[in-house]
Amino acid sequence: MKFINLKTILSTAVIASMITGCATTTGNQTFDNNQNAIIGATLGTIAGVVLGNNVGGGSKSRNKVIGAVAGAAIGGAIGYSMDKQAQEVAESLNTNVNNNPNAALDPNQDLIVSNTDNYVKVMFRDDMMFETNSANPTYSAQTKISKINSVLQKYPNTLVQVVGHTDNRGTHAYNQNLSEKRASNVGNIIYNSGVSNQIFSRGCSFDKPVALNNNEANMGLNRRVEVYLYPNQQSVIDVCK
């Protein structure tokens, strides 16, 4: 078994921070964007060290540094790409990136764009998307959903997953069907706009609430459609857990 040298990781992590340091943004997003890029670069650095440590031929220390720099560049690029896409999606929807974990509990937030270093998430409240018990997005909702497409056209390799969520009124099977139809219809709006991205849809019924289904206000928070944008298949998460 080969072990990763901590000194090599630390030294190449410095290189990673130098690489990501050239990524500049404006406004309140500066810290979060650079932080995500550095996280991605650091993870890429570690992966690169492992790769370089196992590459045959040449100096082992040289291979480690080459692998680390390559990994840092790739990891930093993914982190920065997600930050950049989140900012562009938010701008297309006339809002800001909001990574506050409690934002989903604010009833005044009917549209939330957030991101991690692995994905961008756009949350649409049910009330602004559908008529009661309907799976068909309203005209205004279709117009808003379509605004995301201008960003997706710039990132054709981004994977798109549309997810429907309901409250717990009615049976699980009924809500499963409703959540799937809503997700599918939103996905079709994106697909029919002519983007070349791979698009998937999924319904979670009432399996993943953001609040307790103990009153009308909280039930309204739980009825939502979320659009996830992933850089690759490895970043896809189980959205119903």
Short mmCIF file of C-alpha atoms in Angstrom, two decimals:
data_model
loop_
_atom_site.label_atom_id
_atom_site.label_comp_id
_atom_site.label_asym_id
_atom_site.label_seq_id
_atom_site.Cartn_x
_atom_site.Cartn_y
_atom_site.Cartn_z
CA MET A 1 0.00 0.00 0.00
CA LYS A 2 1.26 3.48 -0.86
CA PHE A 3 0.72 6.34 1.56
CA ILE A 4 0.12 9.98 0.73
CA ASN A 5 2.79 12.27 2.05
CA LEU A 6 1.17 15.03 4.15
CA LYS A 7 3.99 17.43 3.36
CA THR A 8 3.32 16.98 -0.34
CA ILE A 9 -0.40 17.62 0.15
CA LEU A 10 0.25 20.78 2.16
CA SER A 11 2.72 22.15 -0.33
CA THR A 12 0.51 21.41 -3.30
CA ALA A 13 -2.53 22.79 -1.49
CA VAL A 14 -0.66 26.10 -1.42
CA ILE A 15 -0.39 25.79 -5.20
CA ALA A 16 -4.12 25.11 -5.30
CA SER A 17 -4.87 28.29 -3.38
CA MET A 18 -2.66 30.23 -5.77
CA ILE A 19 -4.54 28.81 -8.73
CA THR A 20 -7.97 29.60 -7.30
CA GLY A 21 -6.83 33.00 -6.11
CA CYS A 22 -7.20 34.33 -9.65
CA ALA A 23 -10.98 33.76 -9.55
CA THR A 24 -12.56 37.14 -8.78
CA THR A 25 -16.18 38.04 -8.16
CA THR A 26 -18.12 41.04 -6.96
CA GLY A 27 -20.46 41.85 -4.10
CA ASN A 28 -21.30 39.53 -1.22
CA GLN A 29 -20.47 36.44 -3.25
CA THR A 30 -16.70 36.96 -3.15
CA PHE A 31 -16.02 34.95 0.00
CA ASP A 32 -18.34 32.07 -0.87
CA ASN A 33 -17.11 31.80 -4.44
CA ASN A 34 -13.43 31.77 -3.53
CA GLN A 35 -14.10 29.40 -0.64
CA ASN A 36 -15.89 26.88 -2.86
CA ALA A 37 -13.19 27.11 -5.48
CA ILE A 38 -10.51 26.50 -2.83
CA ILE A 39 -12.45 23.54 -1.43
CA GLY A 40 -12.74 22.06 -4.89
CA ALA A 41 -9.09 22.72 -5.61
CA THR A 42 -7.95 21.17 -2.33
CA LEU A 43 -10.00 18.02 -2.94
CA GLY A 44 -8.64 17.95 -6.46
CA THR A 45 -5.15 18.34 -5.07
CA ILE A 46 -5.51 15.30 -2.84
CA ALA A 47 -6.95 13.26 -5.69
CA GLY A 48 -4.14 14.46 -7.90
CA VAL A 49 -1.50 13.42 -5.37
CA VAL A 50 -2.99 9.94 -5.27
CA LEU A 51 -3.01 9.81 -9.05
CA GLY A 52 0.50 11.15 -9.35
CA ASN A 53 1.74 8.73 -6.72
CA ASN A 54 0.57 5.82 -8.83
CA VAL A 55 1.74 7.00 -12.23
CA GLY A 56 4.65 4.94 -13.50
CA GLY A 57 7.86 6.39 -14.85
CA GLY A 58 9.81 9.46 -13.85
CA SER A 59 10.44 10.85 -10.41
CA LYS A 60 7.77 9.96 -7.85
CA SER A 61 7.95 13.41 -6.25
CA ARG A 62 7.64 15.02 -9.69
CA ASN A 63 4.63 12.85 -10.52
CA LYS A 64 2.99 13.82 -7.23
CA VAL A 65 3.36 17.53 -7.95
CA ILE A 66 2.14 17.18 -11.55
CA GLY A 67 -0.85 15.14 -10.40
CA ALA A 68 -1.59 17.58 -7.60
CA VAL A 69 -1.48 20.65 -9.82
CA ALA A 70 -3.73 18.98 -12.38
CA GLY A 71 -6.14 17.88 -9.67
CA ALA A 72 -6.17 21.34 -8.14
CA ALA A 73 -6.96 22.93 -11.48
CA ILE A 74 -9.82 20.50 -12.15
CA GLY A 75 -11.25 20.68 -8.64
CA GLY A 76 -10.99 24.46 -8.54
CA ALA A 77 -12.63 24.75 -11.94
CA ILE A 78 -15.63 22.68 -10.81
CA GLY A 79 -16.07 24.71 -7.62
CA TYR A 80 -15.81 27.99 -9.47
CA SER A 81 -18.11 26.76 -12.24
CA MET A 82 -20.89 26.00 -9.75
CA ASP A 83 -20.47 29.43 -8.16
CA LYS A 84 -20.54 31.08 -11.56
CA GLN A 85 -23.58 29.15 -12.73
CA ALA A 86 -25.44 29.95 -9.52
CA GLN A 87 -24.74 33.64 -9.97
CA GLU A 88 -25.87 33.57 -13.60
CA VAL A 89 -29.04 31.61 -12.79
CA ALA A 90 -29.89 34.05 -10.00
CA GLU A 91 -29.37 37.01 -12.32
CA SER A 92 -31.57 35.43 -15.00
CA LEU A 93 -34.35 35.10 -12.38
CA ASN A 94 -33.82 38.64 -11.03
CA THR A 95 -32.72 37.47 -7.60
CA ASN A 96 -29.53 36.79 -5.63
CA VAL A 97 -27.74 33.64 -4.53
CA ASN A 98 -28.97 32.78 -1.04
CA ASN A 99 -27.03 30.06 0.77
CA ASN A 100 -28.70 30.63 4.13
CA PRO A 101 -29.84 27.14 5.25
CA ASN A 102 -32.95 28.68 6.84
CA ALA A 103 -34.08 30.47 3.68
CA ALA A 104 -36.47 27.64 2.79
CA LEU A 105 -38.34 28.31 6.05
CA ASP A 106 -39.12 31.91 5.07
CA PRO A 107 -42.63 32.05 3.54
CA ASN A 108 -41.68 35.25 1.74
CA GLN A 109 -38.99 33.42 -0.22
CA ASP A 110 -40.92 31.86 -3.11
CA LEU A 111 -37.80 31.53 -5.28
CA ILE A 112 -34.40 30.58 -3.86
CA VAL A 113 -31.15 30.04 -5.76
CA SER A 114 -28.38 28.39 -3.74
CA ASN A 115 -25.27 26.36 -4.41
CA THR A 116 -22.61 24.12 -2.95
CA ASP A 117 -19.35 23.14 -4.61
CA ASN A 118 -21.21 20.14 -6.12
CA TYR A 119 -24.45 21.60 -7.43
CA VAL A 120 -26.71 24.59 -7.94
CA LYS A 121 -30.29 24.37 -6.62
CA VAL A 122 -33.24 26.49 -7.68
CA MET A 123 -36.32 26.16 -5.47
CA PHE A 124 -39.73 27.27 -6.73
CA ARG A 125 -42.66 27.45 -4.30
CA ASP A 126 -45.79 25.55 -5.31
CA ASP A 127 -48.01 28.64 -5.00
CA MET A 128 -46.11 30.47 -7.73
CA MET A 129 -45.96 27.43 -10.01
CA PHE A 130 -49.27 25.56 -10.08
CA GLU A 131 -52.97 25.90 -9.51
CA THR A 132 -54.30 23.81 -6.61
CA ASN A 133 -54.12 20.06 -7.35
CA SER A 134 -52.78 20.79 -10.83
CA ALA A 135 -49.54 19.46 -12.30
CA ASN A 136 -49.44 22.01 -15.12
CA PRO A 137 -47.26 25.07 -14.52
CA THR A 138 -49.03 28.40 -14.98
CA TYR A 139 -48.02 30.66 -17.85
CA SER A 140 -46.07 32.95 -15.52
CA ALA A 141 -44.29 29.91 -14.07
CA GLN A 142 -43.39 28.67 -17.55
CA THR A 143 -41.94 32.08 -18.37
CA LYS A 144 -39.83 32.05 -15.20
CA ILE A 145 -38.62 28.48 -15.73
CA SER A 146 -37.60 29.29 -19.30
CA LYS A 147 -35.24 32.00 -18.07
CA ILE A 148 -32.90 29.31 -16.74
CA ASN A 149 -32.39 28.03 -20.28
CA SER A 150 -30.21 30.96 -21.31
CA VAL A 151 -27.71 29.84 -18.67
CA LEU A 152 -27.94 26.13 -19.54
CA GLN A 153 -27.12 26.89 -23.16
CA LYS A 154 -23.74 28.11 -21.95
CA TYR A 155 -23.14 24.91 -19.96
CA PRO A 156 -24.31 22.00 -22.17
CA ASN A 157 -22.53 19.42 -19.99
CA THR A 158 -24.44 20.41 -16.87
CA LEU A 159 -26.84 17.67 -15.74
CA VAL A 160 -30.35 18.86 -14.82
CA GLN A 161 -32.55 17.10 -12.28
CA VAL A 162 -36.07 18.38 -11.55
CA VAL A 163 -37.64 17.23 -8.28
CA GLY A 164 -41.22 17.58 -7.03
CA HIS A 165 -42.23 17.73 -3.35
CA THR A 166 -45.67 17.85 -1.71
CA ASP A 167 -47.21 18.18 1.74
CA ASN A 168 -48.67 15.14 3.49
CA ARG A 169 -52.34 15.67 2.79
CA GLY A 170 -53.72 12.70 0.87
CA THR A 171 -52.11 9.31 0.39
CA HIS A 172 -48.43 8.79 -0.29
CA ALA A 173 -49.27 7.23 -3.66
CA TYR A 174 -51.41 10.22 -4.72
CA ASN A 175 -48.69 12.68 -3.74
CA GLN A 176 -46.01 10.53 -5.38
CA ASN A 177 -47.90 10.72 -8.66
CA LEU A 178 -48.52 14.47 -8.29
CA SER A 179 -44.88 15.21 -7.44
CA GLU A 180 -43.66 13.15 -10.40
CA LYS A 181 -46.02 14.86 -12.84
CA ARG A 182 -45.05 18.32 -11.66
CA ALA A 183 -41.35 17.53 -11.90
CA SER A 184 -41.80 15.98 -15.34
CA ASN A 185 -43.78 18.96 -16.64
CA VAL A 186 -41.17 21.43 -15.43
CA GLY A 187 -38.45 19.26 -16.97
CA ASN A 188 -40.32 19.22 -20.29
CA ILE A 189 -40.45 23.02 -20.33
CA ILE A 190 -36.67 23.12 -19.98
CA TYR A 191 -36.18 20.35 -22.55
CA ASN A 192 -38.52 21.89 -25.12
CA SER A 193 -36.56 25.13 -25.04
CA GLY A 194 -33.91 23.44 -27.16
CA VAL A 195 -31.10 22.98 -24.62
CA SER A 196 -28.84 19.97 -25.13
CA ASN A 197 -28.42 19.15 -21.41
CA GLN A 198 -29.40 15.77 -20.02
CA ILE A 199 -32.59 16.29 -17.99
CA PHE A 200 -34.05 13.95 -15.37
CA SER A 201 -37.16 14.28 -13.22
CA ARG A 202 -38.16 12.68 -9.94
CA GLY A 203 -40.98 12.90 -7.42
CA CYS A 204 -40.45 12.61 -3.67
CA SER A 205 -44.10 12.74 -2.54
CA PHE A 206 -43.95 14.11 1.03
CA ASP A 207 -40.79 12.19 1.98
CA LYS A 208 -38.52 15.25 2.30
CA PRO A 209 -40.31 18.16 4.00
CA VAL A 210 -38.46 21.33 4.93
CA ALA A 211 -40.88 21.90 7.82
CA LEU A 212 -43.30 19.86 9.92
CA ASN A 213 -46.63 19.29 8.17
CA ASN A 214 -48.51 20.52 11.23
CA ASN A 215 -50.20 23.65 9.88
CA GLU A 216 -51.18 25.32 6.61
CA ALA A 217 -48.17 27.64 6.58
CA ASN A 218 -45.67 24.80 6.94
CA MET A 219 -47.49 22.72 4.35
CA GLY A 220 -47.07 25.61 1.95
CA LEU A 221 -43.33 25.56 2.59
CA ASN A 222 -43.16 21.86 1.73
CA ARG A 223 -44.97 22.15 -1.62
CA ARG A 224 -42.18 22.99 -4.01
CA VAL A 225 -40.25 22.07 -7.15
CA GLU A 226 -36.45 22.06 -7.07
CA VAL A 227 -34.12 22.16 -10.06
CA TYR A 228 -30.61 20.80 -9.44
CA LEU A 229 -27.68 21.53 -11.76
CA TYR A 230 -24.74 19.13 -11.48
CA PRO A 231 -21.28 19.33 -13.12
CA ASN A 232 -21.10 15.52 -13.52
CA GLN A 233 -22.77 12.25 -12.52
CA GLN A 234 -20.50 11.82 -9.51
CA SER A 235 -22.05 14.94 -7.95
CA VAL A 236 -25.66 13.72 -8.16
CA ILE A 237 -27.29 13.28 -4.74
CA ASP A 238 -30.32 11.32 -3.54
CA VAL A 239 -32.76 14.21 -3.40
CA CYS A 240 -35.52 12.31 -1.58
CA LYS A 241 -33.48 11.46 1.53
#
